[in-house]
Amino acid sequence: MGRLVVISNRIADPRKPASGGLAVAVGQALEASGGLWFGWSGKIVEDGTPGEGELHLQTAGNVQLATVDLSREDHDSYYLGYSNGVLWPVFHYRLDLADFDAGYIGGYRRVNHMFARKLANLLRPDDVVWVHDYHLMPLAAELRAMGCRQRMGFFLHIPLPPPLILAAVPEHDWLMRTLFAYDLVGLQSEADVAHFSRYVGTETPADILGEHEFRAYGKTLQVQAFPIGIDVDEFQALGQGRESQDMYAQMKGEYSRRRLLLGVERLDYSKGLPQRLKTFRQLLQTYPENVGSATLIQIASPSRESVDAYAALRQELESLCGAINGNFGELDWMPVRYIHRNVARKRLPGLYRAASVALVTPLRDGMNLVAKEFVVAQDPDDPGVLVLSRFAGAAEQLAEALMVNPYDVARTAETIQRALQMPLDERQRRHQSLLTRVREQDVHWWRERFLNALANVPAP
Ligand code: ADP
């Protein structure tokens, strides 16, 4: 196999572990093949010309990093507009939040075209190209139009919605057709693959050749589920570190008489945060033994604050937290600790380990890595319980979690109560099964499965 070329909206220096599991996993494969990582530099040029951006070349060890600046206009239409104002909400089933008529599509196409133009000059004939995520769906189609014939794969990190939701995107025909420029498309879950198959069956002229094989527009495409994992060894090592141990000791000390419930995420409407707070309120009402005892720590880091829907969500959360604390709080106990900030990654395992219950209750999520991180951080002798939304991609792999429908506040509260009361032997049993699977199906397993499948796609 030739050199690996990875393209993603943002890139990270693969040698810096703070970049997280994906960067490390992809970075290792890039190192091994002397590869190239291409993406946006993160720089916005205020008065830049749309469709133009300076290319920067750097080396990091054995890897070449190529990044391109974006003009303000391109950034706002391609990144904030089409990617995060149209594709993100629709692909998370939130048609109500999508901004269809602002004309962002022009910027999306323009930036994908520009990226392809810059990248085509850097490609070698035997490169293997791996494109990541919804920002860059049409990239292969652009590259093919420029004559690039390399093997190309695409991985979608977010869910693929059912056909009648996807069909609300005015450009859905074009968008989905561009996927046929790839040789392999990877999705997070079997549910996503089923949606793809149904879309192709009802909305395109494609022939369904098999469960994972489709033919249309003169091209055969493989589509499979590759659920992404975490770097288990890296996360366990972080858990052994001083910052994490200090965090654990601090939380255990401070909450020695309390039961800790924990939520950690970016502040995003896909994460089901208002529903979670209402569920916690219901828990206190229905099971009053938790009053004065259960504390919910909700960490929600700032995210995409210049997209309108996020500001509204932030207000709603602040108001719900204030009401719960005002109605239930006592002088020596606040039911909700809401923190609108990042927690240093080095401290996260200690925080997870101190919690009796993790609430991972998104309304829709491609995978959800927090669920997997929580499992890995637990003390196997006295593990906490994972309460997981059936709408997270991770639900297909993590069947031993307590599964909930986050829209159903009453039953989710009941399930949290069950988690709080779960006997030790059941907690250990469930945790053992979960840990085994999270460990087997880690981020390296994911990368290797995808790259093997891409290498094995029959030549056209
Ligand atoms: P998403 O990709 O939608 O943000 P995931 O759960 O798949 O959701 O991945 C989120 C990653 O970011 C995890 O590795 C998690 O540890 C990290 N993360 C999320 N929120 C925070 C936070 N508030 N502080 C620190 N790390 C966070």
mmCIF file with all atom_site columns, C-alpha atoms and ligand atoms in Angstrom, residues 21 88 92 228 230 235 264-268 270-271 299-302 304 339 341-345 348 352 365 367-371 373, ligand 1:
data_model
loop_
_atom_site.group_PDB
_atom_site.id
_atom_site.type_symbol
_atom_site.label_atom_id
_atom_site.label_alt_id
_atom_site.label_comp_id
_atom_site.label_asym_id
_atom_site.label_entity_id
_atom_site.label_seq_id
_atom_site.pdbx_PDB_ins_code
_atom_site.Cartn_x
_atom_site.Cartn_y
_atom_site.Cartn_z
_atom_site.occupancy
_atom_site.B_iso_or_equiv
_atom_site.pdbx_formal_charge
_atom_site.auth_seq_id
_atom_site.auth_comp_id
_atom_site.auth_asym_id
_atom_site.auth_atom_id
_atom_site.pdbx_PDB_model_num
ATOM   1  C CA  . GLY A 1 21  ? -7.269  9.539  20.392 1.00 0.00 ? 21  GLY A CA  1
ATOM   2  C CA  . TRP A 1 88  ? -24.899 19.108 11.455 1.00 0.00 ? 88  TRP A CA  1
ATOM   3  C CA  . HIS A 1 92  ? -28.727 14.872 13.879 1.00 0.00 ? 92  HIS A CA  1
ATOM   4  C CA  . ILE A 1 228 ? -14.891 4.466  16.132 1.00 0.00 ? 228 ILE A CA  1
ATOM   5  C CA  . ILE A 1 230 ? -10.893 5.424  21.863 1.00 0.00 ? 230 ILE A CA  1
ATOM   6  C CA  . PHE A 1 235 ? -6.677  6.961  28.469 1.00 0.00 ? 235 PHE A CA  1
ATOM   7  C CA  . VAL A 1 264 ? -19.496 15.707 30.170 1.00 0.00 ? 264 VAL A CA  1
ATOM   8  C CA  . GLU A 1 265 ? -19.868 17.107 26.679 1.00 0.00 ? 265 GLU A CA  1
ATOM   9  C CA  . ARG A 1 266 ? -19.649 20.046 24.338 1.00 0.00 ? 266 ARG A CA  1
ATOM   10 C CA  . LEU A 1 267 ? -22.653 22.278 24.805 1.00 0.00 ? 267 LEU A CA  1
ATOM   11 C CA  . ASP A 1 268 ? -24.590 21.014 21.790 1.00 0.00 ? 268 ASP A CA  1
ATOM   12 C CA  . SER A 1 270 ? -27.642 16.930 20.030 1.00 0.00 ? 270 SER A CA  1
ATOM   13 C CA  . LYS A 1 271 ? -26.589 16.021 23.572 1.00 0.00 ? 271 LYS A CA  1
ATOM   14 C CA  . ILE A 1 299 ? -19.688 19.923 32.360 1.00 0.00 ? 299 ILE A CA  1
ATOM   15 C CA  . ALA A 1 300 ? -20.658 21.500 29.043 1.00 0.00 ? 300 ALA A CA  1
ATOM   16 C CA  . SER A 1 301 ? -17.787 23.106 27.194 1.00 0.00 ? 301 SER A CA  1
ATOM   17 C CA  . PRO A 1 302 ? -18.365 26.117 24.940 1.00 0.00 ? 302 PRO A CA  1
ATOM   18 C CA  . ARG A 1 304 ? -19.765 27.014 18.065 1.00 0.00 ? 304 ARG A CA  1
ATOM   19 C CA  . ILE A 1 339 ? -19.800 24.229 34.532 1.00 0.00 ? 339 ILE A CA  1
ATOM   20 C CA  . ARG A 1 341 ? -15.944 25.140 30.541 1.00 0.00 ? 341 ARG A CA  1
ATOM   21 C CA  . ASN A 1 342 ? -13.493 22.498 29.395 1.00 0.00 ? 342 ASN A CA  1
ATOM   22 C CA  . VAL A 1 343 ? -11.950 20.110 31.869 1.00 0.00 ? 343 VAL A CA  1
ATOM   23 C CA  . ALA A 1 344 ? -8.255  19.439 31.177 1.00 0.00 ? 344 ALA A CA  1
ATOM   24 C CA  . ARG A 1 345 ? -8.040  16.071 29.448 1.00 0.00 ? 345 ARG A CA  1
ATOM   25 C CA  . LEU A 1 348 ? -10.952 13.684 33.041 1.00 0.00 ? 348 LEU A CA  1
ATOM   26 C CA  . TYR A 1 352 ? -15.172 9.886  35.593 1.00 0.00 ? 352 TYR A CA  1
ATOM   27 C CA  . ASP A 1 365 ? -25.002 11.055 18.374 1.00 0.00 ? 365 ASP A CA  1
ATOM   28 C CA  . MET A 1 367 ? -20.841 7.485  18.342 1.00 0.00 ? 367 MET A CA  1
ATOM   29 C CA  . ASN A 1 368 ? -20.198 9.229  21.695 1.00 0.00 ? 368 ASN A CA  1
ATOM   30 C CA  . LEU A 1 369 ? -16.699 8.702  22.986 1.00 0.00 ? 369 LEU A CA  1
ATOM   31 C CA  . VAL A 1 370 ? -17.483 9.978  26.487 1.00 0.00 ? 370 VAL A CA  1
ATOM   32 C CA  . ALA A 1 371 ? -19.386 6.714  27.114 1.00 0.00 ? 371 ALA A CA  1
ATOM   33 C CA  . GLU A 1 373 ? -13.958 6.921  28.240 1.00 0.00 ? 373 GLU A CA  1
HETATM 34 P P1  . ADP B 2 .   ? -18.471 15.091 20.118 1.00 0.00 ? 1   ADP B P1  1
HETATM 35 O O1  . ADP B 2 .   ? -17.473 14.597 19.115 1.00 0.00 ? 1   ADP B O1  1
HETATM 36 O O2  . ADP B 2 .   ? -19.852 15.314 19.587 1.00 0.00 ? 1   ADP B O2  1
HETATM 37 O O3  . ADP B 2 .   ? -18.004 16.285 20.883 1.00 0.00 ? 1   ADP B O3  1
HETATM 38 P P2  . ADP B 2 .   ? -17.766 12.679 21.663 1.00 0.00 ? 1   ADP B P2  1
HETATM 39 O O4  . ADP B 2 .   ? -18.317 12.217 22.974 1.00 0.00 ? 1   ADP B O4  1
HETATM 40 O O5  . ADP B 2 .   ? -17.696 11.624 20.637 1.00 0.00 ? 1   ADP B O5  1
HETATM 41 O O6  . ADP B 2 .   ? -18.645 13.929 21.219 1.00 0.00 ? 1   ADP B O6  1
HETATM 42 O O7  . ADP B 2 .   ? -16.272 13.217 21.863 1.00 0.00 ? 1   ADP B O7  1
HETATM 43 C C1  . ADP B 2 .   ? -16.017 14.285 22.700 1.00 0.00 ? 1   ADP B C1  1
HETATM 44 C C2  . ADP B 2 .   ? -14.551 14.289 23.135 1.00 0.00 ? 1   ADP B C2  1
HETATM 45 O O8  . ADP B 2 .   ? -14.267 15.566 23.718 1.00 0.00 ? 1   ADP B O8  1
HETATM 46 C C3  . ADP B 2 .   ? -14.250 13.258 24.207 1.00 0.00 ? 1   ADP B C3  1
HETATM 47 O O9  . ADP B 2 .   ? -12.951 12.784 24.056 1.00 0.00 ? 1   ADP B O9  1
HETATM 48 C C4  . ADP B 2 .   ? -14.394 14.050 25.515 1.00 0.00 ? 1   ADP B C4  1
HETATM 49 O O10 . ADP B 2 .   ? -13.554 13.599 26.540 1.00 0.00 ? 1   ADP B O10 1
HETATM 50 C C5  . ADP B 2 .   ? -14.009 15.444 25.095 1.00 0.00 ? 1   ADP B C5  1
HETATM 51 N N1  . ADP B 2 .   ? -14.817 16.448 25.828 1.00 0.00 ? 1   ADP B N1  1
HETATM 52 C C6  . ADP B 2 .   ? -16.122 16.719 25.626 1.00 0.00 ? 1   ADP B C6  1
HETATM 53 N N2  . ADP B 2 .   ? -16.545 17.686 26.481 1.00 0.00 ? 1   ADP B N2  1
HETATM 54 C C7  . ADP B 2 .   ? -15.495 18.020 27.227 1.00 0.00 ? 1   ADP B C7  1
HETATM 55 C C8  . ADP B 2 .   ? -15.314 18.961 28.304 1.00 0.00 ? 1   ADP B C8  1
HETATM 56 N N3  . ADP B 2 .   ? -16.306 19.739 28.735 1.00 0.00 ? 1   ADP B N3  1
HETATM 57 N N4  . ADP B 2 .   ? -14.088 19.023 28.850 1.00 0.00 ? 1   ADP B N4  1
HETATM 58 C C9  . ADP B 2 .   ? -13.079 18.239 28.403 1.00 0.00 ? 1   ADP B C9  1
HETATM 59 N N5  . ADP B 2 .   ? -13.202 17.348 27.407 1.00 0.00 ? 1   ADP B N5  1
HETATM 60 C C10 . ADP B 2 .   ? -14.387 17.228 26.814 1.00 0.00 ? 1   ADP B C10 1
#
